[in-house]
Structure formats: C-alpha cells, structure tokens
Coordinates of C-alpha atoms in Angstrom, one line a residue:
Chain A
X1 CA -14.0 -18.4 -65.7
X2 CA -17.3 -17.5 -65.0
X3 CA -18.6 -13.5 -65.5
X4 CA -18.3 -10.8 -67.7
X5 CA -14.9 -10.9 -69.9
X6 CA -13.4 -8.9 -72.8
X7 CA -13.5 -10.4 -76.2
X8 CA -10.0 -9.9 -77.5
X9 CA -10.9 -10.7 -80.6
X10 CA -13.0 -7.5 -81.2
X11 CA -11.7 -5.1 -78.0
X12 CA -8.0 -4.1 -78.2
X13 CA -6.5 -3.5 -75.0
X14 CA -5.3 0.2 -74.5
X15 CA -1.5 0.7 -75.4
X16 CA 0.0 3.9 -75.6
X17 CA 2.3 3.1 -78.6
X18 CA -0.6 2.3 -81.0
X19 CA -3.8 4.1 -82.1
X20 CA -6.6 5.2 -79.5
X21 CA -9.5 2.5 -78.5
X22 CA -12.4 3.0 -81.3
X23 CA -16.0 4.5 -79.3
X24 CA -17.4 0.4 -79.1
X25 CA -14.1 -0.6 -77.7
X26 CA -14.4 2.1 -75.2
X27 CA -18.2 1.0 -74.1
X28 CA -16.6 -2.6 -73.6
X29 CA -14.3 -1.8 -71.2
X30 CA -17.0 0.1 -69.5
X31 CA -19.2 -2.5 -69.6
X32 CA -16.5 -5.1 -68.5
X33 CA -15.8 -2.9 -65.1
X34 CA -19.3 -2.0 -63.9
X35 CA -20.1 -5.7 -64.5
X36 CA -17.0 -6.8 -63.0
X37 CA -17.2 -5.0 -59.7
X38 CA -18.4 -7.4 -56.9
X39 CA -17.5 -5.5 -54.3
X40 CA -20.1 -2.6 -55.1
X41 CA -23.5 -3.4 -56.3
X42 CA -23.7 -1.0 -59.8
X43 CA -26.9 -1.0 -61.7
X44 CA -29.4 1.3 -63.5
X45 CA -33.2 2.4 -62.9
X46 CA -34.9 3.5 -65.2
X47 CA -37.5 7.0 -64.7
X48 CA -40.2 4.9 -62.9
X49 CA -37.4 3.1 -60.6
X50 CA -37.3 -0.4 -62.6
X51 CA -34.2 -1.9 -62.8
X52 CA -32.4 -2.0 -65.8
X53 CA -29.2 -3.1 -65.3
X54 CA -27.2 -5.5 -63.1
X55 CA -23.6 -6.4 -62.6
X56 CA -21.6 -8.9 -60.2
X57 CA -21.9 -7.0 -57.0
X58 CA -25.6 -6.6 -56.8
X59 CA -26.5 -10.4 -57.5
X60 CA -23.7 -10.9 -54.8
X61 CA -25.1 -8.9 -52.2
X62 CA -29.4 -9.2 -53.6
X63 CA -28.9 -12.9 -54.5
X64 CA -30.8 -12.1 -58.0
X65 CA -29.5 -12.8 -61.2
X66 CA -29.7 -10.3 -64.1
X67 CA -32.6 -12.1 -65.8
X68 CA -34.7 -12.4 -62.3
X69 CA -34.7 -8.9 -61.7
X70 CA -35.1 -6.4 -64.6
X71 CA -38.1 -5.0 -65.0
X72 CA -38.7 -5.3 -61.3
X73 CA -39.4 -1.7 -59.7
X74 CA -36.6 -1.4 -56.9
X75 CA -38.6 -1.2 -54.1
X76 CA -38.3 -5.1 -53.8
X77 CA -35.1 -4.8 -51.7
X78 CA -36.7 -2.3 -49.1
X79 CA -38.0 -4.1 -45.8
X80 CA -42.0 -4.4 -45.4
X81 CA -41.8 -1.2 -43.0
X82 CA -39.3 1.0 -45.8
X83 CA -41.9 0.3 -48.7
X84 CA -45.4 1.2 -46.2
X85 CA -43.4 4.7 -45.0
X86 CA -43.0 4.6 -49.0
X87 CA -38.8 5.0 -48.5
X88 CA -38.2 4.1 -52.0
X89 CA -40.0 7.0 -53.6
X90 CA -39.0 9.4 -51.2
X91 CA -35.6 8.7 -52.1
X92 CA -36.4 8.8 -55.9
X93 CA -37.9 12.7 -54.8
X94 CA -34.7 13.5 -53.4
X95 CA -32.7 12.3 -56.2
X96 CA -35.2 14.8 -58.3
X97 CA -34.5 18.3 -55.8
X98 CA -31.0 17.6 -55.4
X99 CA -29.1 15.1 -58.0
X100 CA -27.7 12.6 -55.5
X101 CA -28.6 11.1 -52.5
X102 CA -26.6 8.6 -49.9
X103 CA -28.6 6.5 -47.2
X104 CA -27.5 3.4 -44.9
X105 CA -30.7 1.4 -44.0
X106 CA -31.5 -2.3 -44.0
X107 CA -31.9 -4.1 -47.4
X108 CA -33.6 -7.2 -48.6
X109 CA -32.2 -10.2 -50.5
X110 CA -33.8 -12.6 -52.6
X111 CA -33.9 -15.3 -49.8
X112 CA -35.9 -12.4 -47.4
X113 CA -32.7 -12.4 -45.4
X114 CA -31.4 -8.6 -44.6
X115 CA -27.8 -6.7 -45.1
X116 CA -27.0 -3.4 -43.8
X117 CA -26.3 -1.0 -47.0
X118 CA -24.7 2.5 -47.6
X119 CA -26.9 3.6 -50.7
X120 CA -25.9 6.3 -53.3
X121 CA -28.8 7.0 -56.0
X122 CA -27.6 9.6 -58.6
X123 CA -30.0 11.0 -60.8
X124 CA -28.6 10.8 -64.8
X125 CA -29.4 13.8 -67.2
X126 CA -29.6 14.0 -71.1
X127 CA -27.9 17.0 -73.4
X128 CA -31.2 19.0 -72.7
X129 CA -31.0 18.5 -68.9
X130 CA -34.3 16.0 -68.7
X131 CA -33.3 12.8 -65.9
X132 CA -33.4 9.7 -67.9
X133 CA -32.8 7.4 -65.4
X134 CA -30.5 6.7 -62.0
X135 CA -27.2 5.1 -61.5
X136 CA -27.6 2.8 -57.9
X137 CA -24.2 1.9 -56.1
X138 CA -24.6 -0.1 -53.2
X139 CA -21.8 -1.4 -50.6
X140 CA -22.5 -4.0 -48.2
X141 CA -21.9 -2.6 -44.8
X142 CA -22.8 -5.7 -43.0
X143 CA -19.6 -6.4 -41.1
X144 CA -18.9 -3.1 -40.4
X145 CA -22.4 -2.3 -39.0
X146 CA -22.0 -5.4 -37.2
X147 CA -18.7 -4.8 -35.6
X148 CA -19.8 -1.0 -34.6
X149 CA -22.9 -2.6 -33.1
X150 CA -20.6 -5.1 -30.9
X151 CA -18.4 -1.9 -30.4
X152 CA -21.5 0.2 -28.7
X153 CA -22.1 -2.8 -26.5
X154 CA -18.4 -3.7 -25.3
X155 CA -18.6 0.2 -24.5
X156 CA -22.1 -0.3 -22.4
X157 CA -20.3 -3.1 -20.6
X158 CA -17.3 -0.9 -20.1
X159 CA -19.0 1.7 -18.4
X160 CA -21.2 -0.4 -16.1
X161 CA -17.9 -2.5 -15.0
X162 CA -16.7 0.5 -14.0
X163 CA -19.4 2.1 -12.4
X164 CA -19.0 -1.4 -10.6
X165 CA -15.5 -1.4 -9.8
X166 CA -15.9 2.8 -8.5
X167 CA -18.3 1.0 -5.8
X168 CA -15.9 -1.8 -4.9
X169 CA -13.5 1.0 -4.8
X170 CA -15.4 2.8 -2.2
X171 CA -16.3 -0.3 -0.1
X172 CA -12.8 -1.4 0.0
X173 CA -11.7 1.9 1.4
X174 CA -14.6 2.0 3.9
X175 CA -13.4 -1.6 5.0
X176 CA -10.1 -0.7 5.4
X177 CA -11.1 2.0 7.8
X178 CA -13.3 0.4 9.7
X179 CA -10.2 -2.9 10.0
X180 CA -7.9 -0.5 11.0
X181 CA -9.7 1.1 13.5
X182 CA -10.4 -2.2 15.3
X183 CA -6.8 -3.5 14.8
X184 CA -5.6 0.1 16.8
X185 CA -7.1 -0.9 20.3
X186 CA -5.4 -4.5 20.5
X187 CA -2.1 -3.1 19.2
X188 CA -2.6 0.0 21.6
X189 CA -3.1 -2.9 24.6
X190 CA -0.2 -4.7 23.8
X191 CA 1.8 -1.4 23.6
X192 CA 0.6 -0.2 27.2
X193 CA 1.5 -4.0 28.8
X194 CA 5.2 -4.0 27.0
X195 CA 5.5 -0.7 28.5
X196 CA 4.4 -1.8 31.9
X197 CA 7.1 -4.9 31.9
X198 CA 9.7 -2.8 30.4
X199 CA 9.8 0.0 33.0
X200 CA 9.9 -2.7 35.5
X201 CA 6.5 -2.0 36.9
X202 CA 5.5 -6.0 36.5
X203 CA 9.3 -6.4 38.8
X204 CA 12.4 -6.3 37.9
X205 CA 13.9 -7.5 34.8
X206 CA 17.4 -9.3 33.7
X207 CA 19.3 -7.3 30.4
X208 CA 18.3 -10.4 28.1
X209 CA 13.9 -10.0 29.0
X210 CA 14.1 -6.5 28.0
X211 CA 16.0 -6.8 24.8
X212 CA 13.6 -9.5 24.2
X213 CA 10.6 -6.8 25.6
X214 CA 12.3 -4.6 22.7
X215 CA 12.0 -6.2 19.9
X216 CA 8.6 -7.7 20.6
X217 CA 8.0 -3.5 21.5
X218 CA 9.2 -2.5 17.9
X219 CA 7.3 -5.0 15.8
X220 CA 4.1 -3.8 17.5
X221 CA 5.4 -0.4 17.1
X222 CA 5.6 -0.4 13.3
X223 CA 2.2 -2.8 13.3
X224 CA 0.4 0.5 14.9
X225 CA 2.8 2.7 12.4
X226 CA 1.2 0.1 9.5
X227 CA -2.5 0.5 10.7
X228 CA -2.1 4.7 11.0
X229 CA -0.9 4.7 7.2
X230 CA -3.7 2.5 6.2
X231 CA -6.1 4.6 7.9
X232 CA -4.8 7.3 6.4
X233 CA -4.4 6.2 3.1
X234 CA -8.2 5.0 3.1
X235 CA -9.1 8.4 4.2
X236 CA -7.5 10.2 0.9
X237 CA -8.4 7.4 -1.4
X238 CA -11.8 7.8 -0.8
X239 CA -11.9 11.6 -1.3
X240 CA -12.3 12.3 2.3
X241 CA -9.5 14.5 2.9
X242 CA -10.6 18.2 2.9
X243 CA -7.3 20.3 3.5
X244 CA -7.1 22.7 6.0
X245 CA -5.3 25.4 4.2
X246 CA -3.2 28.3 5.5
X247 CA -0.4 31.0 4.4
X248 CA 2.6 29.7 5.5
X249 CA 5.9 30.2 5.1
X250 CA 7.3 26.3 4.5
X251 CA 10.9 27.2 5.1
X252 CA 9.7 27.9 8.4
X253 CA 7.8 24.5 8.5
X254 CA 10.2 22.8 6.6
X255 CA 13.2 23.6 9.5
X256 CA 10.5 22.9 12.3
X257 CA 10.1 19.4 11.1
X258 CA 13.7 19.0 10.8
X259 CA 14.2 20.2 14.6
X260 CA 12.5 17.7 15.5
X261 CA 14.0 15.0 13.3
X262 CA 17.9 16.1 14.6
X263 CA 17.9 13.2 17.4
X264 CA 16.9 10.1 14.4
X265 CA 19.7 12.0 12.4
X266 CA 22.0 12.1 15.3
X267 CA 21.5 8.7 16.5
X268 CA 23.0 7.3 12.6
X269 CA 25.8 10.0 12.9
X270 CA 24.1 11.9 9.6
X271 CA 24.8 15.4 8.7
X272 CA 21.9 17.8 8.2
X273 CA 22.2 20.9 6.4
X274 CA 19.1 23.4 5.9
X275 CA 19.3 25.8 3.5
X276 CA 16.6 29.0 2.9
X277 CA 15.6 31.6 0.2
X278 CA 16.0 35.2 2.6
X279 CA 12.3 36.1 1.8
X280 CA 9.5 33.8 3.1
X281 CA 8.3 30.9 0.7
X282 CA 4.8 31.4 1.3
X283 CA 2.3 29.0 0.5
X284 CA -1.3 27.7 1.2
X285 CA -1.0 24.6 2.8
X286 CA -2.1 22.2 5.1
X287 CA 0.4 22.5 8.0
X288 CA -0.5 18.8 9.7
X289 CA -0.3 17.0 6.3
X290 CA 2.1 19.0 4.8
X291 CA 4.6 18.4 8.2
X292 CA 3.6 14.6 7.8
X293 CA 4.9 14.2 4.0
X294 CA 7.9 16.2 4.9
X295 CA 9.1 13.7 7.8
X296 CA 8.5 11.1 6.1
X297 CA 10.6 11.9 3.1
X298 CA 13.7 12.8 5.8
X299 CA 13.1 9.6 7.0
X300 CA 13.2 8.1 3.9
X301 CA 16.7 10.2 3.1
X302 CA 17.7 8.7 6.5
X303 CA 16.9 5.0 6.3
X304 CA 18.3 4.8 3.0
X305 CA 21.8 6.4 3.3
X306 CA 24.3 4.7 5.7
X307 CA 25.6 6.0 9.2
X308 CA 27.8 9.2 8.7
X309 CA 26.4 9.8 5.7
X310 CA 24.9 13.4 4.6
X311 CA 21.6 14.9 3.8
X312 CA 21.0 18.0 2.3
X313 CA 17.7 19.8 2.8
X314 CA 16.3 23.1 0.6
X315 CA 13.7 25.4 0.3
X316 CA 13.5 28.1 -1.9
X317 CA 10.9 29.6 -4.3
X318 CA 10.7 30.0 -8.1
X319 CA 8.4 32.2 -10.0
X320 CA 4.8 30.7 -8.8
X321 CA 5.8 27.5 -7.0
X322 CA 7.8 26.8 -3.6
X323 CA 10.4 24.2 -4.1
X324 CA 11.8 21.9 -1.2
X325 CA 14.6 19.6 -2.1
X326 CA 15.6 16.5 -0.2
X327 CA 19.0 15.3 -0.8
X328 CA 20.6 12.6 0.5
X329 CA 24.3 10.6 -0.5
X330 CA 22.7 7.7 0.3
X331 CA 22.2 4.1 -1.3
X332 CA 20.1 5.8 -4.1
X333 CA 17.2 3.9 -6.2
X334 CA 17.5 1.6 -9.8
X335 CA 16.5 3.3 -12.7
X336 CA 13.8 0.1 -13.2
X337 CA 12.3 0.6 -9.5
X338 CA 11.7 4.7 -9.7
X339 CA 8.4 3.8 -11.7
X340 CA 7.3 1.9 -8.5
X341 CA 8.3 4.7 -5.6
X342 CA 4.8 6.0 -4.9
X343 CA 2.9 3.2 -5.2
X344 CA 1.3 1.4 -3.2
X345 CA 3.2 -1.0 -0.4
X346 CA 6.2 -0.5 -3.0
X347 CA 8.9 -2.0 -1.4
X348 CA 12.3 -1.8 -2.9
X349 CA 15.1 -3.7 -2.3
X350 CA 18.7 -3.3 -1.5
X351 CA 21.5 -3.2 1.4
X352 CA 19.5 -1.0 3.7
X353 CA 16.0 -1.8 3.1
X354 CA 16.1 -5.1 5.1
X355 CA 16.4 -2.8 8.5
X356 CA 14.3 -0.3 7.0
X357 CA 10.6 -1.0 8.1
X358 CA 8.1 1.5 7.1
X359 CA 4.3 0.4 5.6
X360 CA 5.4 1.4 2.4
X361 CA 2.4 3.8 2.2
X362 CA 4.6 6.7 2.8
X363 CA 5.4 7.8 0.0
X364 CA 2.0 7.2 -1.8
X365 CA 0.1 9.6 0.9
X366 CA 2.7 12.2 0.4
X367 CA 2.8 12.1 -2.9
X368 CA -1.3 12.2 -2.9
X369 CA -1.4 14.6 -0.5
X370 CA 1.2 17.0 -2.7
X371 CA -0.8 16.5 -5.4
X372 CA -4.3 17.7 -3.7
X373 CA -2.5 20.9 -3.0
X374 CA -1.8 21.2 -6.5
X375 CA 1.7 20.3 -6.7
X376 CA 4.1 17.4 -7.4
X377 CA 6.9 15.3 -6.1
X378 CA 9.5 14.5 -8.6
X379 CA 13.2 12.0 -8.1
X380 CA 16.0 12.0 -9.5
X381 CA 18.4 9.0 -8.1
X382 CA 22.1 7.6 -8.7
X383 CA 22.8 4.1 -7.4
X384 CA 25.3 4.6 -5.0
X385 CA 25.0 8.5 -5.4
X386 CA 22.3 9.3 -3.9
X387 CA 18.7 10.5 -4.4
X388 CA 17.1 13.6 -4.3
X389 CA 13.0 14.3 -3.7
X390 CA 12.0 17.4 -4.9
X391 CA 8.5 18.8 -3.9
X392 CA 6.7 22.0 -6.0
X393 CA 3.7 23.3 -4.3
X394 CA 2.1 26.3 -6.5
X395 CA 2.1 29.6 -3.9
X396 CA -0.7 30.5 -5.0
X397 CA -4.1 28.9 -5.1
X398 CA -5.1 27.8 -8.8
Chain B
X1 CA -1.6 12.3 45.9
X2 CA -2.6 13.3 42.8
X3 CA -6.1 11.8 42.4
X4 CA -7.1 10.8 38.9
X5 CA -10.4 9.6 36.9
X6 CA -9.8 7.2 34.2
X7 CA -12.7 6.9 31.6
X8 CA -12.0 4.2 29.4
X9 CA -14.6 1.2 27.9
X10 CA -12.0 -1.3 27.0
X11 CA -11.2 -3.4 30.0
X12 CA -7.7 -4.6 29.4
X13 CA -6.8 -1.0 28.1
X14 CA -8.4 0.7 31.1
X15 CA -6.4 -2.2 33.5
X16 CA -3.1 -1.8 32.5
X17 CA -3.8 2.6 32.3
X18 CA -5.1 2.1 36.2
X19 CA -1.4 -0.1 36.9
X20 CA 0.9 2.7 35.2
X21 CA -0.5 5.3 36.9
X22 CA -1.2 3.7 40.5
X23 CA 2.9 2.7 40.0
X24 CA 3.8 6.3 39.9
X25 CA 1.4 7.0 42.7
X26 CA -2.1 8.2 41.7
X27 CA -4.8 7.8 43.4
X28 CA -6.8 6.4 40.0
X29 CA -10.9 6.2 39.9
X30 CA -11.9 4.4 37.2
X31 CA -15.3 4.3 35.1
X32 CA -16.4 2.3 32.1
X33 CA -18.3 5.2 30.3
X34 CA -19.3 8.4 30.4
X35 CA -22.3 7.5 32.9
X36 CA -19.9 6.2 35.5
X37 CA -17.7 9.1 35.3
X38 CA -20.7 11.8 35.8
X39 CA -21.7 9.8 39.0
X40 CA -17.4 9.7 40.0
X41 CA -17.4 13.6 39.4
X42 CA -20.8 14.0 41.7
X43 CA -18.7 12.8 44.6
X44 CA -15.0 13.6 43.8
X45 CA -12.8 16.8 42.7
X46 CA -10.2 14.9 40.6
X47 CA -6.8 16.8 39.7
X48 CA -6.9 15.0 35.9
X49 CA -9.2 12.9 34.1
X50 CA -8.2 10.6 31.3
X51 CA -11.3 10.7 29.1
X52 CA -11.9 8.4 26.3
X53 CA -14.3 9.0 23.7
X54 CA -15.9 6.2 22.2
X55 CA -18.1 4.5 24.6
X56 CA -20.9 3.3 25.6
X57 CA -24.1 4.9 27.1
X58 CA -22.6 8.4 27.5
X59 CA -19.7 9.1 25.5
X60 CA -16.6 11.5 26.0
X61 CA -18.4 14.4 24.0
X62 CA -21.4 13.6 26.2
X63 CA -19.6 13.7 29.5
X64 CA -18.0 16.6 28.3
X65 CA -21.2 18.7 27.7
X66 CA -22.8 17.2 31.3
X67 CA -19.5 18.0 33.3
X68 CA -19.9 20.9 35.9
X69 CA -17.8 23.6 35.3
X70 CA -17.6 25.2 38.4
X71 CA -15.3 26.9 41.3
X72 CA -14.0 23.6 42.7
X73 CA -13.5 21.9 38.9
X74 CA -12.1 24.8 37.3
X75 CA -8.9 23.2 38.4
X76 CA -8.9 20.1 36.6
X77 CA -7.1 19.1 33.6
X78 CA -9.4 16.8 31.0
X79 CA -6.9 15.1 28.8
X80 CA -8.9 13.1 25.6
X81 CA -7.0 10.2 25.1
X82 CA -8.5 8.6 22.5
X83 CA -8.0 6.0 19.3
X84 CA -9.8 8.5 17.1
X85 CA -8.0 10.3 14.4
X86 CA -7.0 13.7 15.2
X87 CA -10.8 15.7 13.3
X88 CA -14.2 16.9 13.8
X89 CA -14.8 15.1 17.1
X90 CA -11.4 16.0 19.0
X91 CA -11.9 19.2 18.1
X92 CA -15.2 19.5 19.1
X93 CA -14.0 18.1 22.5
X94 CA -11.5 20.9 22.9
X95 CA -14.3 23.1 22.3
X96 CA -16.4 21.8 24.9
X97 CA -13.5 22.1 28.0
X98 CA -10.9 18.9 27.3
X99 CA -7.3 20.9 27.5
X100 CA -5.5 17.9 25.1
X101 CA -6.1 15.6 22.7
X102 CA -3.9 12.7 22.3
X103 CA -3.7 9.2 20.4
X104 CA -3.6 6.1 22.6
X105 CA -1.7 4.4 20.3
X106 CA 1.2 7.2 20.2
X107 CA 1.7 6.9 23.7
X108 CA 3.5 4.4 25.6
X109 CA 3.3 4.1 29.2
X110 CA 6.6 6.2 29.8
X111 CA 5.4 8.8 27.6
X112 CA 1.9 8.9 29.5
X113 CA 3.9 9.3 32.9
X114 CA 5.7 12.3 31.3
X115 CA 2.2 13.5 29.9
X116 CA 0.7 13.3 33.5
X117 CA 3.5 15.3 35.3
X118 CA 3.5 18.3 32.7
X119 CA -0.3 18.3 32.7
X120 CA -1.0 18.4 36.8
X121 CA 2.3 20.9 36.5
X122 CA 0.3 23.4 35.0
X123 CA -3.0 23.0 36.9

C-alpha cells in the first residue's frame, strides 16, 4: 500500500475504554488525514506564498510530488494570463483584509495541462494574532464545470429548436389555411351539381340514383364540414382569433341554439330539457363562437347517446362564473380516453362512433375558444351512464 | 321573370348557379368579374345579383364601391355569396350596400332557391 499510513507501533488508535491519545499521537492522526485526502488538494504556504506542504490530493490533481514542489512560490499553477494580472498576490492581499478567500478559475498541472478549481486560501494566525502562513484546499471541479458547460449549450440548442419549431408552427397553420381554402371551391362545386341531380333538374330520377346521390351528397357534406373546422382551427392556433365580445345573457343564447337544434333531436326521438337560473347569466362573450361551441357539444350529447334517449341542458350562474351543463344518458366515454377528448382529430371509439362523423376538431376549437374567454370545459363521464360537459365562463372580464 | 346577375369567377361554379336558377325560372346574366358585372349593370336593372367576391380584375368590394346607387337600383337585392369566412371583408361589403352575406359552401341548390324567393319577396 502506497501513501501515508499510521505506525501502530508508536500511534495508538483512539478507544474510549483506555487512556486519551498522547499530543504526538494526536499530530499523527492529523498528519495521516490531510495526507490521506485525495479528493481535496490540502497543503501549506508559507508568508511569501511557497509551498510547504503537500498531501495525496494535490499531487493527484497538480501532478507534482512532495519533493518537486516545496519551496516553489504557488504562483506556478496559475495560467500565463492569472500570474501577468498578478492573481496569485491579489489573492494572498485578500487572504490579509479578510482571513479567507474562495475562487474557481483555471489551474495548471505539472504537464501544462489545465483543471477547473474551487480555491479556498485561509490565512493562519499565531497566539499574538501575527499570519504565519496559509492553509490551501483545492477541489477539482473539472467534471462539474464541464457538465454545466455542456448544460448551457444543450440549453442554447433548446431555445433555438424551438424558436424553430414556433416558425414551423406558424407556417403549418398558414398552410393549412391557404389548403383549405382551395379545397372549399371544388367541394362547393360538387355540392351545387349533387344538388342539381338530386332535385331532378338534370331529369328525373329512379329511388335507387338518389339514395346513391345521398350518400355521395353526405360524404362531400362532412368533407366541406372537415375543411370549415380546419380553417377554423388554423385561424385560433395561430393567434388570429380576436373575440368579439358582448354582455349577454347565455341562458338566452344557450336556449336559442337549442331551438334550433330541436329538429336533429327530434329526428333520433331524444328528449331535450332546458333549464335556467330566474336572473340573467350575463356574460362577455363572443356570440358567433360562443353559439358554435355550444352546438357542437349538443351534437356531441346527440351522436353519442342512442335514439329515445335524454339530454339534459343547464345554465345557471355561481358567484363570478356562468355555468352551462350538458348532460346526456348516452354511451358515455372510458376513463383511459377522457385525456384525449380535446385533442386534436381525437377520435374515440365505441357502438355509436362508427355513424358518428364529425372532423374531430370540435371539441378542440370549443374547448380553445372557452379558454380565450377565460374559462374552461370540464367532463365527467360513466360508461353506459352517460356524460356530462360542463362549461365556466368568468362574468366578468379578468 | 325575375331577372338576375350572377358574378362568379369559377366557371363550373358559376355554370351549375346559372342551371339552378334558370330551372326555377330566372332570367340569369352572368359575368366573370366585377368588370363584366359593371358593364351588365350599365345596360340592365336586375331584381338580384349573386355577387362573389374573390375575383379577378374588379373584385366584389370593388363592384360594390363602383355600383350606382340610384332611383331605378335602389330596388335590387345584392346577396354576397362567397367562400370567404364570415370577417373584415363581408362586413365591409355590408357596409358598402350588399343586403346578405352567405357561404357558398353552406348552401345547396335547394337552399339557394329558398334564399332567392325570400330575398326578391322583400324587394
């Protein structure tokens, strides 16, 4: 074993049950742990800054060994440009005014290569106060400096990637505008020449060419339905959406878009009831966007709960915030698919979903466009139950 | 006869528009632009006119501003039908004299028929 070691012979190691260690026993245990120490370099200057001590640490991190470096002033592990600003005295100065001092800089080995150091120099005093000397401790920061160093640059990367993928962002959303509004005016053709043929203004038509006029009519429907959401959802992705507030009273807005939605509800045999707080739920809100969130959830309620079933619609207000439920006893929604609902294109699957249709943007622009008002959609859902949407929009503006 | 101008750019759009309404009887002038439809209006007092808006040359916002308002048009309905989301330019076309503003793709030719009677109801 190579390195300092105790000399049993002479040094008693301490035991509570016999006497105390002696004053040289005690001075070589302290030797044996300053020389000991690798992982801290630990040696003394002496008033003029030689060095007159080493131990394992130091000739680990400096490369010297003992006899290579006392008597050397320590200004030899300070970098050309440390010992011209004249570092090494400075710090010696400092040590003077204020008893310690701790620095991290670059340090020299023996080879000339470098190592990034945390420094402490700590000034040491006799009985009548004079300094005698300094105590050095040294710790090898290397790795760490290193690793922070890589750290700062992943984080440079970081942000440029995203400043990147903000502009991609952007472009994709300007894309998808401009795609949408050139698919509109060949879906809008083939809408106007289905019409023609189905109200028998190309001649007259047997039962089986319209119900195949139909379907060919409803897949181009939901296509145009598809290219709307896109456009829309383009429009509030990129920020463009500026809402057109007013003072409202939603109960009002909320049974309006209802009246309207009684013949889809009618047509699947559903039950609609409409419930009201007595005093107006007023609100600042964008009438056109707010109308279009609330259709689409009824429609939601309505595709997803089978004929004769029952859907349960209420708006009432509670301290700051207007509340509008959305009930239905329908097929309800998995536990494991909720996290999905207002994504985008989330489609989720199950008995009525197949006849469904729908973008699967819906939900996403509502709930985006609830949440530029300041508000929030939140679901609660049973398989088999039922599910309920429940909009808060504050009544006042924050 | 009814007598109606039809301002559409896109041919096959503007065809099958001009066979729905000649179906239900219209008389139906038809221009490509807004240029066309200035020089229709010199000669013509139409009962409704189908405008689009983006076009070539002179489009809908520009016929709009050049249209003559006077004693013998005061009568006619302007209905914008256009592919333009409902914002700054619709409105700005209701501003300058349109009565309506609706989407083409919202409306099927049924649903224009219906559009057509309630609008030349009211002139």
């Amino acid at each position: 074993m190579n390195g300092p070691v105790l000399n049993t012979q002479s040094v008693r190691i301490p035991d509570p049950k016999h006497a105390a260690l002696n004053r040289i026993e005690q001075v070589e245990w302290y030797k044996l742990l300053v020389e000991s120490v690798q992982d801290y370099a630990i040696f003394l200057l002496d008033t003029s800054g030689k060095v007159t001590s080493w131990n394992k640490g130091a000739q680990k991190f400096n490369g010297y060994k003992a006899e290579e470096i006392i008597g050397k002033h320590f200004s030899v592990f300070y970098p050309e440009k440390d010992k011209k600003r004249g570092k090494p005295e400075w710090e010696l100065a400092e040590v003077r005014k204020y008893g310690r001092i701790e620095d991290e800089g670059w340090r020299l080995r023996k080879d000339g290569s470098r190592y990034w150091a945390n420094v402490v120099i700590t000034g040491l005093y006799d009985n009548s106060g004079r300094l005698r000397g300094y105590a050095k401790v040294t710790r090898d920061l290397t790795e760490r400096k290193k690793n922070e160093d890589a750290l700062k640059e992943a984080n440079r990367v970081l942000k440029h990637q995203q400043k990147e993928l903000q502009k991609l962002n952007r472009s994709k959303d300007e894309f998808i505008s401009l795609a949408s509004h050139q698919l509109r005016t060949p879906a809008t053709i083939v809408k106007q020449y289905l019409g023609i043929l189905k109200a028998g203004i190309g001649g007259p038509l047997t039962p089986e060419q319209i119900e195949l006029l139909e379907k060919a009519d409803l897949s181009n429907e939901r296509q145009i339905e598809t290219i709307n959401d896109l456009l829309r959802v383009a429009q509030i992705d990129a920020g463009k959406v500026n809402l057109d507030k007013q003072r409202t009273d939603v109960a009002e807005l909320v049974k309006s878009c209802l009246d309207e939605q009684a013949d889809l509800l009618r047509q699947h045999n559903q039950s609609l009831a409409f419930n009201r707080t007595e005093k107006p739920a007023l609100a600042n809100v964008d009438i056109a966007r707010l109308r279009m969130a609330i259709e689409n959830l009824v429609n939601n309620a309505s595709k997803y709960t089978p004929d004769g079933g029952k859907i349960e619609v209420l708006v009432k207000t509670d301290n700051n915030e207007v509340l509008v439920s959305i009930a239905d006893n329908g097929v309800g929604i998995k536990e494991s698919d909720l996290p999905k609902l207002f994504k985008q294109f989330s489609r989720i699957h199950n008995e009525l979903s197949e006849h469904a249709g729908g973008s699967g943007l819906g939900l996403y622009w509502a709930n985006k466009v609830i949440t530029l008002h300041g508000g929030q959609i939140g679901v609660t859902s049973k398989v088999g139950k039922g599910t309920t949407f429940l909009i808060r929009i504050p009544s006042r503006n924050k | 006869m009814p007598k109606i101008l039809l301002v559409e750019d896109e041919p096959l759009l503007r065809e099958s528009y001009r066979i729905v309404l000649e179906a239900v009887s219209h008389e139906v002038d038809s221009a490509a632009n807004g240029l066309e439809a200035l020089r229709c209006c010199r000669d013509n007092i139409y009962d409704l006119i189908l405008l689009d808006l983006m076009m070539p040359k002179l489009d809908g916002i520009g016929f709009l501003k050049k249209f003559q308002k006077n004693s013998k048009t005061k009568e006619t309905r302007i209905i914008v039908l256009s592919n333009m989301t409902a914002g700054d330019k619709t409105n700005q076309a209701l501003k300058l004299g349109a009565h309506k503003y609706v989407q083409k793709s919202q409306v099927s030719p049924t649903q224009l028929i219906k559009l057509l009677r309630t609008e030349l109801a009211a002139a």
